[in-house]
Amino acid sequence: MISIPKKSLKRLVHYHYYLKELAGRHRDFVSNQRLASDLNLTIDQVKEDLGYLYENIGISEIHSVDILIKRMEELLGKNNEKFAVIAGAGNLCRALMSYHGFKNSFGLEILSLFDIDDRITGQTIGGREIFHIDHMEDIIKRMGVKIGIITTPPEPAQSLANRMVESGITAIWNFSLAVIKVPADVALQNSSLYSDFLNLTHKMYEYDAQQQT
């Protein structure tokens, strides 16, 4: 697989969402200039990013929306079904399960949910049964799951990550506040709503300060 810098990878995700919207509006073609304008990018950034899809891309290129989506999904691996499990069947888990974009846009299939609370095991969220956490390793191994999502309080997060890795998980999406450690060959994405909000308000204060000077 091509090694893509993080900055381009993040932008490519926005391209994909934007292109799916264009396809939904029956737009057949899009230019580099339109991509740059609508996504608030420079032409050089568009050329850099789309250079991972095409060789020798020019400034004034016009692309087929359908072909661009297909190439982007091949590059990002979104046309390969991905299976995941969630540890922690609380409110955040319910919010994630209500978002159908994981399946429709990213091919991510949540197979099972796990929790330590016996009172909710056997219940379902979004059509997926909640199992006791003691069954997690067995299901991960049997189903060949590679992605683990942690939506628990911070205290059990590291232990859960360790158990996931030992069961064959190769990518962990951590929504807890814990700073967890994983082996070098395991992908880790931290998505703390708390820290994201602090970053957002910090940027807001910075912008306010700049406008007042």
CSV table of C-alpha atoms in Angstrom, one decimal, residues 22-167:
chain,number,residue,atom,x,y,z
A,22,LEU,CA,-21.6,15.4,-5.7
A,23,ALA,CA,-22.6,12.0,-6.9
A,24,GLY,CA,-25.8,12.2,-4.9
A,25,ARG,CA,-26.6,15.4,-6.7
A,26,HIS,CA,-25.8,13.7,-10.1
A,27,ARG,CA,-22.7,15.8,-10.8
A,28,ASP,CA,-20.6,13.9,-13.3
A,29,PHE,CA,-17.5,15.9,-13.4
A,30,VAL,CA,-15.4,18.1,-11.1
A,31,SER,CA,-12.3,20.2,-11.7
A,32,ASN,CA,-9.2,20.8,-9.6
A,33,GLN,CA,-10.2,24.4,-9.2
A,34,ARG,CA,-13.7,23.4,-7.9
A,35,LEU,CA,-12.2,20.9,-5.4
A,36,ALA,CA,-9.8,23.6,-4.1
A,37,SER,CA,-12.5,26.2,-3.9
A,38,ASP,CA,-15.2,24.1,-2.2
A,39,LEU,CA,-12.8,22.4,0.2
A,40,ASN,CA,-10.9,25.6,1.1
A,41,LEU,CA,-7.6,24.2,-0.3
A,42,THR,CA,-4.9,25.5,-2.6
A,43,ILE,CA,-4.4,24.1,-6.1
A,44,ASP,CA,-1.0,22.8,-4.9
A,45,GLN,CA,-2.6,20.9,-2.1
A,46,VAL,CA,-5.1,19.3,-4.5
A,47,LYS,CA,-2.3,18.4,-6.9
A,48,GLU,CA,-0.4,16.8,-4.1
A,49,ASP,CA,-3.3,14.8,-2.8
A,50,LEU,CA,-4.6,13.6,-6.1
A,51,GLY,CA,-1.1,12.8,-7.1
A,52,TYR,CA,-1.6,9.6,-5.0
A,53,LEU,CA,-4.4,8.7,-7.5
A,54,TYR,CA,-3.0,9.8,-10.8
A,55,GLU,CA,0.5,10.3,-12.3
A,56,ASN,CA,1.5,13.7,-13.7
A,57,ILE,CA,-1.7,15.5,-12.7
A,58,GLY,CA,-2.1,19.0,-14.2
A,59,ILE,CA,-3.5,22.1,-12.7
A,60,SER,CA,-6.6,22.3,-14.9
A,61,GLU,CA,-7.6,18.7,-14.7
A,62,ILE,CA,-11.3,17.8,-14.9
A,63,HIS,CA,-12.2,14.5,-13.3
A,64,SER,CA,-15.1,12.0,-13.6
A,65,VAL,CA,-16.7,12.0,-10.1
A,66,ASP,CA,-17.4,8.3,-10.2
A,67,ILE,CA,-13.9,7.3,-11.3
A,68,LEU,CA,-12.4,9.6,-8.7
A,69,ILE,CA,-14.5,8.0,-6.0
A,70,LYS,CA,-13.5,4.6,-7.1
A,71,ARG,CA,-9.8,5.3,-7.2
A,72,MET,CA,-10.0,7.0,-3.8
A,73,GLU,CA,-11.8,4.0,-2.3
A,74,GLU,CA,-9.2,1.6,-3.8
A,75,LEU,CA,-6.4,3.8,-2.3
A,76,LEU,CA,-8.0,4.1,1.1
A,77,GLY,CA,-9.2,0.4,1.2
A,78,LYS,CA,-12.8,1.4,1.8
A,79,ASN,CA,-14.2,-1.2,-0.6
A,80,ASN,CA,-12.9,-4.0,1.6
A,81,GLU,CA,-15.3,-4.9,4.4
A,82,LYS,CA,-13.9,-4.1,7.9
A,83,PHE,CA,-15.2,-5.8,11.0
A,84,ALA,CA,-15.0,-4.2,14.5
A,85,VAL,CA,-16.1,-4.7,18.1
A,86,ILE,CA,-16.9,-2.1,20.7
A,87,ALA,CA,-15.9,-2.5,24.4
A,88,GLY,CA,-18.2,-0.3,26.6
A,89,ALA,CA,-21.9,-0.3,25.8
A,90,GLY,CA,-22.8,3.1,27.3
A,91,ASN,CA,-24.1,6.4,25.7
A,92,LEU,CA,-21.1,6.9,23.4
A,93,CYS,CA,-21.5,3.4,22.1
A,94,ARG,CA,-25.1,4.1,21.4
A,95,ALA,CA,-24.2,7.3,19.6
A,96,LEU,CA,-21.7,5.5,17.4
A,97,MET,CA,-24.1,2.7,16.6
A,98,SER,CA,-26.7,5.2,15.5
A,99,TYR,CA,-24.4,6.6,12.8
A,100,HIS,CA,-25.0,4.6,9.6
A,101,GLY,CA,-22.2,6.3,7.8
A,102,PHE,CA,-19.6,3.8,9.2
A,103,LYS,CA,-21.2,1.1,7.1
A,104,ASN,CA,-22.4,3.1,4.1
A,105,SER,CA,-19.3,5.3,3.6
A,106,PHE,CA,-16.4,3.4,5.2
A,107,GLY,CA,-17.5,-0.3,5.0
A,108,LEU,CA,-17.1,-0.6,8.8
A,109,GLU,CA,-19.3,-3.4,10.2
A,110,ILE,CA,-19.7,-3.4,14.0
A,111,LEU,CA,-20.2,-7.1,14.8
A,112,SER,CA,-20.5,-7.2,18.6
A,113,LEU,CA,-20.7,-5.0,21.7
A,114,PHE,CA,-19.2,-5.9,25.1
A,115,ASP,CA,-19.7,-4.6,28.6
A,116,ILE,CA,-18.9,-5.6,32.2
A,117,ASP,CA,-22.5,-4.8,33.5
A,118,ASP,CA,-24.5,-8.0,33.7
A,119,ARG,CA,-27.7,-5.9,33.8
A,120,ILE,CA,-27.4,-4.9,30.1
A,121,THR,CA,-25.8,-8.1,28.6
A,122,GLY,CA,-28.3,-9.7,26.3
A,123,GLN,CA,-29.8,-6.4,25.3
A,124,THR,CA,-29.2,-4.9,21.8
A,125,ILE,CA,-28.0,-1.6,20.5
A,126,GLY,CA,-28.6,-0.9,16.8
A,127,GLY,CA,-29.4,-4.5,16.2
A,128,ARG,CA,-26.2,-5.8,17.9
A,129,GLU,CA,-26.2,-7.9,21.0
A,130,ILE,CA,-24.3,-6.8,24.1
A,131,PHE,CA,-22.1,-9.7,25.4
A,132,HIS,CA,-20.3,-9.8,28.7
A,133,ILE,CA,-16.7,-8.6,28.4
A,134,ASP,CA,-15.5,-12.1,29.3
A,135,HIS,CA,-16.6,-13.3,25.8
A,136,MET,CA,-14.7,-10.6,23.9
A,137,GLU,CA,-11.5,-12.6,23.2
A,138,ASP,CA,-13.3,-15.6,21.9
A,139,ILE,CA,-15.5,-13.7,19.5
A,140,ILE,CA,-12.6,-11.6,18.2
A,141,LYS,CA,-10.6,-14.8,17.4
A,142,ARG,CA,-13.6,-16.7,16.0
A,143,MET,CA,-14.7,-13.9,13.7
A,144,GLY,CA,-11.3,-12.7,12.7
A,145,VAL,CA,-12.0,-9.1,13.9
A,146,LYS,CA,-9.1,-6.7,13.4
A,147,ILE,CA,-10.5,-3.4,14.7
A,148,GLY,CA,-11.3,-2.7,18.3
A,149,ILE,CA,-13.2,0.4,19.6
A,150,ILE,CA,-13.0,1.4,23.2
A,151,THR,CA,-15.8,3.6,24.6
A,152,THR,CA,-15.3,3.0,28.4
A,153,PRO,CA,-14.2,5.2,31.3
A,154,PRO,CA,-10.4,5.6,31.4
A,155,GLU,CA,-9.6,3.0,34.1
A,156,PRO,CA,-10.2,-0.2,32.2
A,157,ALA,CA,-9.0,1.1,28.8
A,158,GLN,CA,-5.4,-0.1,28.9
A,159,SER,CA,-6.4,-3.6,30.1
A,160,LEU,CA,-9.0,-3.8,27.3
A,161,ALA,CA,-6.5,-2.7,24.7
A,162,ASN,CA,-4.1,-5.4,25.9
A,163,ARG,CA,-6.8,-8.0,25.7
A,164,MET,CA,-7.7,-6.9,22.2
A,165,VAL,CA,-4.2,-7.0,20.9
A,166,GLU,CA,-3.6,-10.4,22.4
A,167,SER,CA,-6.7,-11.7,20.6
